[in-house]
Every structure is written in C-alpha cells, then in structure tokens.
XYZ file of C-alpha atoms in Angstrom:
340
model
C -14.067 -46.028 43.129
C -13.164 -43.379 40.571
C -14.971 -43.292 37.241
C -18.469 -42.687 35.911
C -21.715 -43.349 37.702
C -23.950 -45.102 35.155
C -27.737 -45.223 35.271
C -30.134 -47.195 33.062
C -33.926 -46.936 32.953
C -36.373 -49.640 31.894
C -39.833 -48.109 31.963
C -39.608 -44.294 31.811
C -40.643 -41.822 29.130
C -40.535 -38.085 28.679
C -44.123 -37.092 27.990
C -43.607 -33.367 27.442
C -41.213 -30.470 27.821
C -42.268 -26.825 27.851
C -40.651 -23.437 28.355
C -41.684 -19.972 29.482
C -39.424 -17.281 28.072
C -38.934 -13.980 29.845
C -40.473 -11.210 27.705
C -37.920 -8.411 27.922
C -34.820 -8.467 25.719
C -31.507 -7.015 26.894
C -28.942 -6.844 24.124
C -25.202 -7.097 24.553
C -24.985 -3.760 22.748
C -27.055 -2.241 25.554
C -24.788 -3.766 28.215
C -21.745 -2.456 26.353
C -23.288 1.002 26.381
C -23.845 0.861 30.130
C -20.278 -0.363 30.660
C -18.646 2.050 28.212
C -16.854 4.186 30.845
C -15.367 1.057 32.436
C -14.374 -0.432 29.071
C -12.670 2.800 28.094
C -10.818 3.105 31.408
C -9.653 -0.525 31.291
C -8.793 -0.305 27.568
C -11.123 -3.191 26.751
C -12.920 -3.346 23.387
C -16.670 -3.261 22.988
C -18.364 -6.385 21.656
C -16.636 -8.948 23.893
C -19.932 -10.591 24.773
C -20.749 -11.098 21.107
C -17.283 -12.007 19.806
C -15.980 -14.101 22.704
C -19.130 -15.577 24.238
C -21.414 -15.450 21.207
C -24.190 -14.006 23.385
C -26.070 -11.252 21.551
C -29.173 -11.101 23.729
C -30.568 -12.417 26.970
C -34.062 -12.272 28.491
C -35.283 -10.489 31.615
C -38.602 -10.610 33.453
C -40.993 -7.689 33.216
C -41.686 -5.624 36.354
C -43.909 -7.623 38.680
C -43.062 -10.975 37.094
C -41.507 -13.605 39.359
C -39.387 -16.579 38.344
C -41.477 -19.017 40.400
C -44.696 -17.798 38.770
C -43.047 -18.402 35.397
C -42.050 -21.883 36.564
C -45.675 -22.580 37.466
C -46.745 -21.415 34.004
C -44.196 -23.728 32.367
C -45.354 -26.600 34.579
C -49.020 -26.105 33.697
C -48.100 -25.998 30.019
C -46.090 -29.228 30.314
C -48.899 -31.036 32.178
C -51.446 -29.947 29.570
C -49.189 -31.109 26.727
C -48.690 -34.467 28.442
C -52.414 -34.876 29.108
C -51.760 -35.435 32.818
C -53.921 -33.984 35.584
C -52.245 -32.414 38.638
C -53.841 -35.060 40.859
C -51.907 -37.804 39.054
C -48.479 -36.353 39.894
C -46.554 -38.207 42.595
C -43.362 -36.123 42.588
C -42.360 -32.563 41.782
C -38.692 -31.534 41.815
C -37.637 -27.909 41.512
C -34.080 -27.431 40.235
C -33.867 -23.624 40.235
C -30.589 -21.981 41.205
C -32.589 -18.809 41.879
C -34.298 -18.513 45.236
C -35.851 -15.603 47.113
C -34.902 -16.967 50.528
C -33.168 -19.903 52.175
C -36.403 -21.499 53.347
C -38.972 -22.714 52.706
C -38.087 -24.448 49.466
C -38.969 -22.968 46.100
C -40.722 -26.275 45.457
C -43.532 -25.550 47.923
C -44.540 -22.398 46.061
C -44.566 -24.260 42.744
C -46.389 -27.268 44.232
C -49.144 -24.937 45.433
C -49.233 -23.006 42.156
C -49.665 -26.199 40.139
C -52.444 -27.423 42.400
C -50.676 -30.706 43.114
C -52.147 -33.109 45.679
C -50.844 -33.383 49.238
C -49.533 -36.834 48.321
C -47.120 -35.374 45.750
C -43.638 -35.306 47.254
C -41.892 -32.007 46.504
C -38.418 -30.625 47.135
C -35.543 -28.665 45.617
C -32.437 -30.156 44.033
C -29.494 -27.773 43.701
C -26.546 -28.791 41.553
C -25.719 -25.665 39.576
C -26.562 -26.008 35.874
C -26.970 -29.807 36.002
C -29.926 -29.751 38.386
C -32.588 -30.404 35.750
C -30.875 -33.488 34.325
C -30.155 -34.755 37.857
C -33.830 -34.241 38.707
C -34.889 -36.236 35.652
C -32.590 -39.085 36.691
C -33.940 -39.216 40.231
C -37.549 -39.077 39.053
C -36.868 -41.813 36.490
C -35.458 -44.065 39.209
C -38.606 -43.618 41.312
C -40.835 -44.349 38.312
C -38.781 -47.447 37.467
C -39.099 -48.674 41.062
C -42.886 -48.353 40.899
C -43.048 -45.740 43.661
C -44.703 -43.109 41.459
C -46.432 -42.952 38.079
C -45.735 -39.337 37.078
C -43.202 -36.653 37.935
C -42.771 -32.996 37.070
C -39.257 -31.538 36.868
C -39.299 -27.761 36.856
C -36.924 -24.806 36.858
C -37.252 -21.024 36.939
C -34.327 -18.590 36.814
C -34.059 -14.859 37.422
C -30.776 -13.263 36.343
C -32.074 -9.701 36.586
C -30.604 -8.830 39.991
C -27.205 -10.380 39.356
C -27.058 -8.579 36.001
C -27.810 -5.197 37.587
C -25.407 -5.751 40.498
C -22.592 -6.832 38.180
C -22.931 -3.855 35.840
C -22.984 -1.437 38.773
C -19.922 -3.046 40.373
C -17.923 -3.181 37.144
C -18.410 0.562 36.798
C -16.512 1.292 40.022
C -13.120 3.005 39.616
C -11.312 0.371 41.717
C -12.223 -2.517 39.375
C -9.212 -3.932 37.494
C -9.102 -5.772 34.170
C -8.679 -9.022 36.116
C -11.753 -8.194 38.220
C -13.724 -7.378 35.086
C -12.871 -10.644 33.347
C -13.592 -12.698 36.477
C -17.185 -11.412 36.323
C -17.557 -11.563 32.551
C -19.669 -14.749 32.735
C -22.279 -12.949 34.868
C -23.089 -10.764 31.875
C -24.057 -13.826 29.798
C -26.821 -14.970 32.183
C -30.485 -14.818 31.203
C -33.893 -15.449 32.771
C -36.416 -18.129 31.847
C -38.319 -21.206 33.003
C -38.960 -24.756 31.822
C -40.705 -27.947 32.897
C -40.883 -31.592 31.885
C -43.328 -34.395 32.685
C -42.087 -37.979 33.054
C -44.219 -41.097 33.180
C -44.318 -44.874 32.757
C -43.470 -46.266 29.344
C -45.889 -49.185 29.691
C -48.759 -46.704 29.999
C -47.478 -44.268 27.385
C -45.992 -45.971 24.324
C -46.183 -42.600 22.563
C -43.636 -41.123 24.981
C -39.936 -40.566 24.428
C -37.888 -43.240 26.186
C -35.338 -42.164 28.787
C -32.637 -44.799 28.427
C -30.103 -43.640 31.023
C -26.702 -42.022 31.096
C -23.679 -41.142 33.173
C -22.460 -38.591 35.680
C -18.935 -37.864 36.832
C -17.476 -35.537 39.458
C -14.289 -33.471 39.585
C -14.953 -31.604 42.796
C -11.332 -30.550 43.232
C -12.438 -27.658 41.000
C -15.170 -26.482 43.399
C -13.748 -22.952 43.703
C -13.472 -22.069 40.006
C -17.006 -20.736 39.538
C -18.803 -19.329 42.569
C -22.031 -17.385 42.279
C -24.581 -15.498 44.375
C -27.071 -12.702 43.747
C -24.114 -10.307 43.933
C -22.309 -11.895 41.004
C -20.711 -14.953 39.483
C -16.948 -15.065 39.829
C -14.948 -17.422 37.626
C -11.423 -18.419 36.737
C -12.405 -18.856 33.094
C -9.166 -20.447 31.857
C -8.926 -23.006 34.665
C -12.676 -23.657 34.492
C -12.553 -24.460 30.794
C -9.498 -26.701 31.208
C -10.966 -28.600 34.167
C -14.355 -28.879 32.511
C -12.956 -30.323 29.304
C -10.821 -32.829 31.191
C -13.960 -33.939 33.031
C -16.076 -34.198 29.881
C -13.432 -36.152 27.980
C -12.955 -38.573 30.888
C -16.696 -39.168 31.182
C -17.200 -39.441 27.415
C -14.318 -41.889 26.981
C -15.392 -44.202 29.802
C -19.027 -44.065 28.691
C -18.051 -45.758 25.415
C -17.952 -49.068 27.297
C -21.743 -48.938 27.766
C -23.026 -46.343 25.299
C -22.510 -45.351 21.679
C -23.104 -41.613 21.473
C -21.006 -40.808 18.407
C -23.934 -40.677 15.982
C -26.787 -39.013 17.858
C -29.410 -37.114 15.892
C -29.275 -34.207 18.322
C -26.911 -33.105 21.088
C -28.674 -30.806 23.557
C -25.840 -29.093 25.423
C -26.013 -26.838 28.435
C -25.972 -23.395 26.832
C -22.987 -21.298 27.947
C -20.960 -19.656 25.175
C -19.138 -20.128 21.875
C -15.931 -20.947 23.735
C -17.578 -23.649 25.853
C -19.540 -25.162 22.942
C -16.575 -25.177 20.557
C -14.420 -26.871 23.188
C -16.953 -29.656 23.826
C -17.569 -30.214 20.103
C -13.835 -30.485 19.456
C -13.042 -32.621 22.511
C -15.755 -35.214 21.836
C -15.901 -35.046 18.032
C -19.583 -34.076 17.863
C -21.250 -33.230 14.564
C -21.633 -29.467 14.945
C -24.689 -29.426 12.679
C -26.520 -31.520 15.282
C -25.807 -29.125 18.168
C -28.569 -26.501 18.380
C -27.729 -23.200 20.083
C -29.991 -20.994 22.175
C -27.425 -18.954 24.147
C -26.962 -16.385 21.323
C -30.493 -15.091 21.992
C -31.304 -16.341 25.515
C -27.893 -16.390 27.214
C -27.063 -18.947 29.891
C -30.346 -19.712 31.702
C -28.709 -22.100 34.183
C -30.463 -25.461 34.673
C -33.324 -24.274 32.437
C -30.993 -24.052 29.425
C -31.166 -27.734 28.486
C -34.983 -28.101 28.684
C -35.504 -24.727 26.959
C -33.280 -25.891 24.109
C -34.957 -29.310 23.974
C -38.402 -27.686 23.915
C -37.290 -25.574 20.966
C -36.046 -28.642 19.083
C -38.968 -30.949 19.903
C -40.938 -29.967 16.824
C -38.056 -30.945 14.528
C -37.435 -34.374 16.076
C -39.045 -37.479 14.621
C -39.878 -40.859 16.075
C -36.729 -42.903 16.635
C -34.314 -39.973 16.745
C -31.591 -40.331 19.358
C -31.028 -37.332 21.617
C -28.249 -36.746 24.143
C -28.593 -34.202 26.929
C -25.174 -33.160 28.244
C -23.532 -30.444 30.259
C -21.033 -29.370 32.865
C -22.028 -27.667 36.102
C -20.019 -25.584 38.541
C -18.292 -27.677 41.095
C -17.402 -29.469 38.760
C -19.829 -32.190 37.675
C -20.902 -33.471 34.286
C -24.023 -35.371 33.238
C -25.102 -37.071 30.002
C -28.530 -38.627 29.413
C -29.829 -40.434 26.317
C -33.407 -40.155 25.061
C -35.005 -42.200 22.276
C -37.487 -39.872 20.633
C-alpha cells in the first residue's frame, strides 16, 4: 500500500550523541583555485560552491587518519557520555557510506575497536544519507521488544578520495559544462564521524525520549544521484524536484499522526542552501529553528544529522521537541521525533 511507514516507540531514549570532526580544513576558495583552468575554459564563475551551495569549508582527515578509527573515537566518546560500559551493549550498527572494501563489514572493525562483547550483534546498514536515522529506528525497535538494553549507532565518512578524484577529472579538457555540473555535489562532501547510544527509558528517565516517526520511498528516482569513490553524479534539477515531492507527501500524510509544525529544533540532513531553502519553504518550517553545519563541514553523509544534533545538544533544554529529517539518494525520506 502506498503511503508512509509509521513507527512509534514506547520505552527508548537517546542517552548521548557525540562527533569526531576531521582536523584539516579545505576551503571552497582553495577548490576554486585548483579548478581555475577548468572554470575559465567552461566560462563558469568562481564562488559557485559558496553562492549556490552555501558551502564555504569542508573537513578532511590528516595523513594516516582513517574514517573507521574516527568512528571508534566517536563511539567511545558517546559511551562515556552515556555512562555505559562496552560490555552492556547488545547491538552496534554502522551506517557509513564509506568503506575500504566490500567485505568484511565496516562494523566488525568498529566492534573490535570499541571492545564490545562477542554477544553484541554488529552489522552495516547502507541507505545513503538516511542510514543513521534508519539505524536508530531499528535499534529502538529491538530495545522496545526487550531483545537488547543498549545500542550504539555509529558512522564514519571519508570524502578525501572522492574529492581528489573529482577535482582531477573536472580538470580534463574533454569535460563539458554539463559534466561539471553533474559532479558539482561531489565538491560539497566532507569527512567526519558520529555516534549515538540508545537505551531503555524505564532505566534512564534522564534520557531523551525517541517517540517515533515516518519513512517514505520514491524509488522511481533511484538513478538521479549515484556515487562511488570515483565521484557522485547527480541530475540536480530532477533530484530537487523529486526530493521535494517526496518530502511534501510524507510531511502531509504524517499530520494524521504527528504535529511537527512547532518543533523547537529541526535537525535536517546537511546538503546545501538550495536543499535547505526548498525544505523550509515546502514544509513551512521556522527557519530560525533550523541549525546549519554544511557551511563549515559540508555534506558528511549519514553523519550530518548526528553531527548537527551533537552541536545543538548543549542548547536544548528538557522538554524541547526535536525532529530529525532528511532525504537520501534513491530516493527515501525519514523523519524522527525526539523529546529532549
């Protein structure tokens, strides 16, 4: 049956969320400088990343740093903040888009790095930029069912290789303006890591309740944004149109079960000015309640939402209502309500 998939949770809280930011800063001015011959040949202006996407900087890992090591660091930080020992964790889900190889899973490296017990189930979930929210939903369902007491959701992203490959390819003399714009989104990507710890509300009244939310699919648009380590290729106009149709459909139907018009904070997947402005306009969000991290961190894939939430956590007070929401390539959308 077409429509939203709705999930509600009875006994789940977010105990902590933590991030690990990549240390090196790559500015859009620097990327413009490296692309200057191509921009001149194609008669494209400098500053597109800043003016169109609103991305002024993005982060990269230092030499020798690995995204999965950063994910382990974020996970250890989240466990410490939650006051949970590794031996108490029953589930660990990695949602990273980045992976060094097809198998084994990224999750096994992180499971080992965190020192989790052999009884802790671990696996990867891949659903483009929605993976982290999807992972939270699955973990919450297992906590609600009584199968586990604690779960760690974790994500590490490395955009360094795709950034280098894209800049090198866009400098080739056979690249057209259309080719350039189809890869424009690759230049907005950034590196980073984040983790969250979920637990039982009846054991942790101090936690932040995860109430539930909705997901909705529009997979007829599965070819509009396709990425690999070589690059991310998008039909930006069709992607924006399809994405907004999906968001509006999900948002409108969700009104039957949820009232999200007056949230205290809307934590969006961090993409660009164009994407954010479109969602704010389409759903009537209060722009002052939509924090932005993409201007300085770029699009960090599934880590974008938890990185942004971690940055806002110190400004939220007990009782604040928070909505996590985003659109992922494919297309899918997800929205999840938290009671802080």
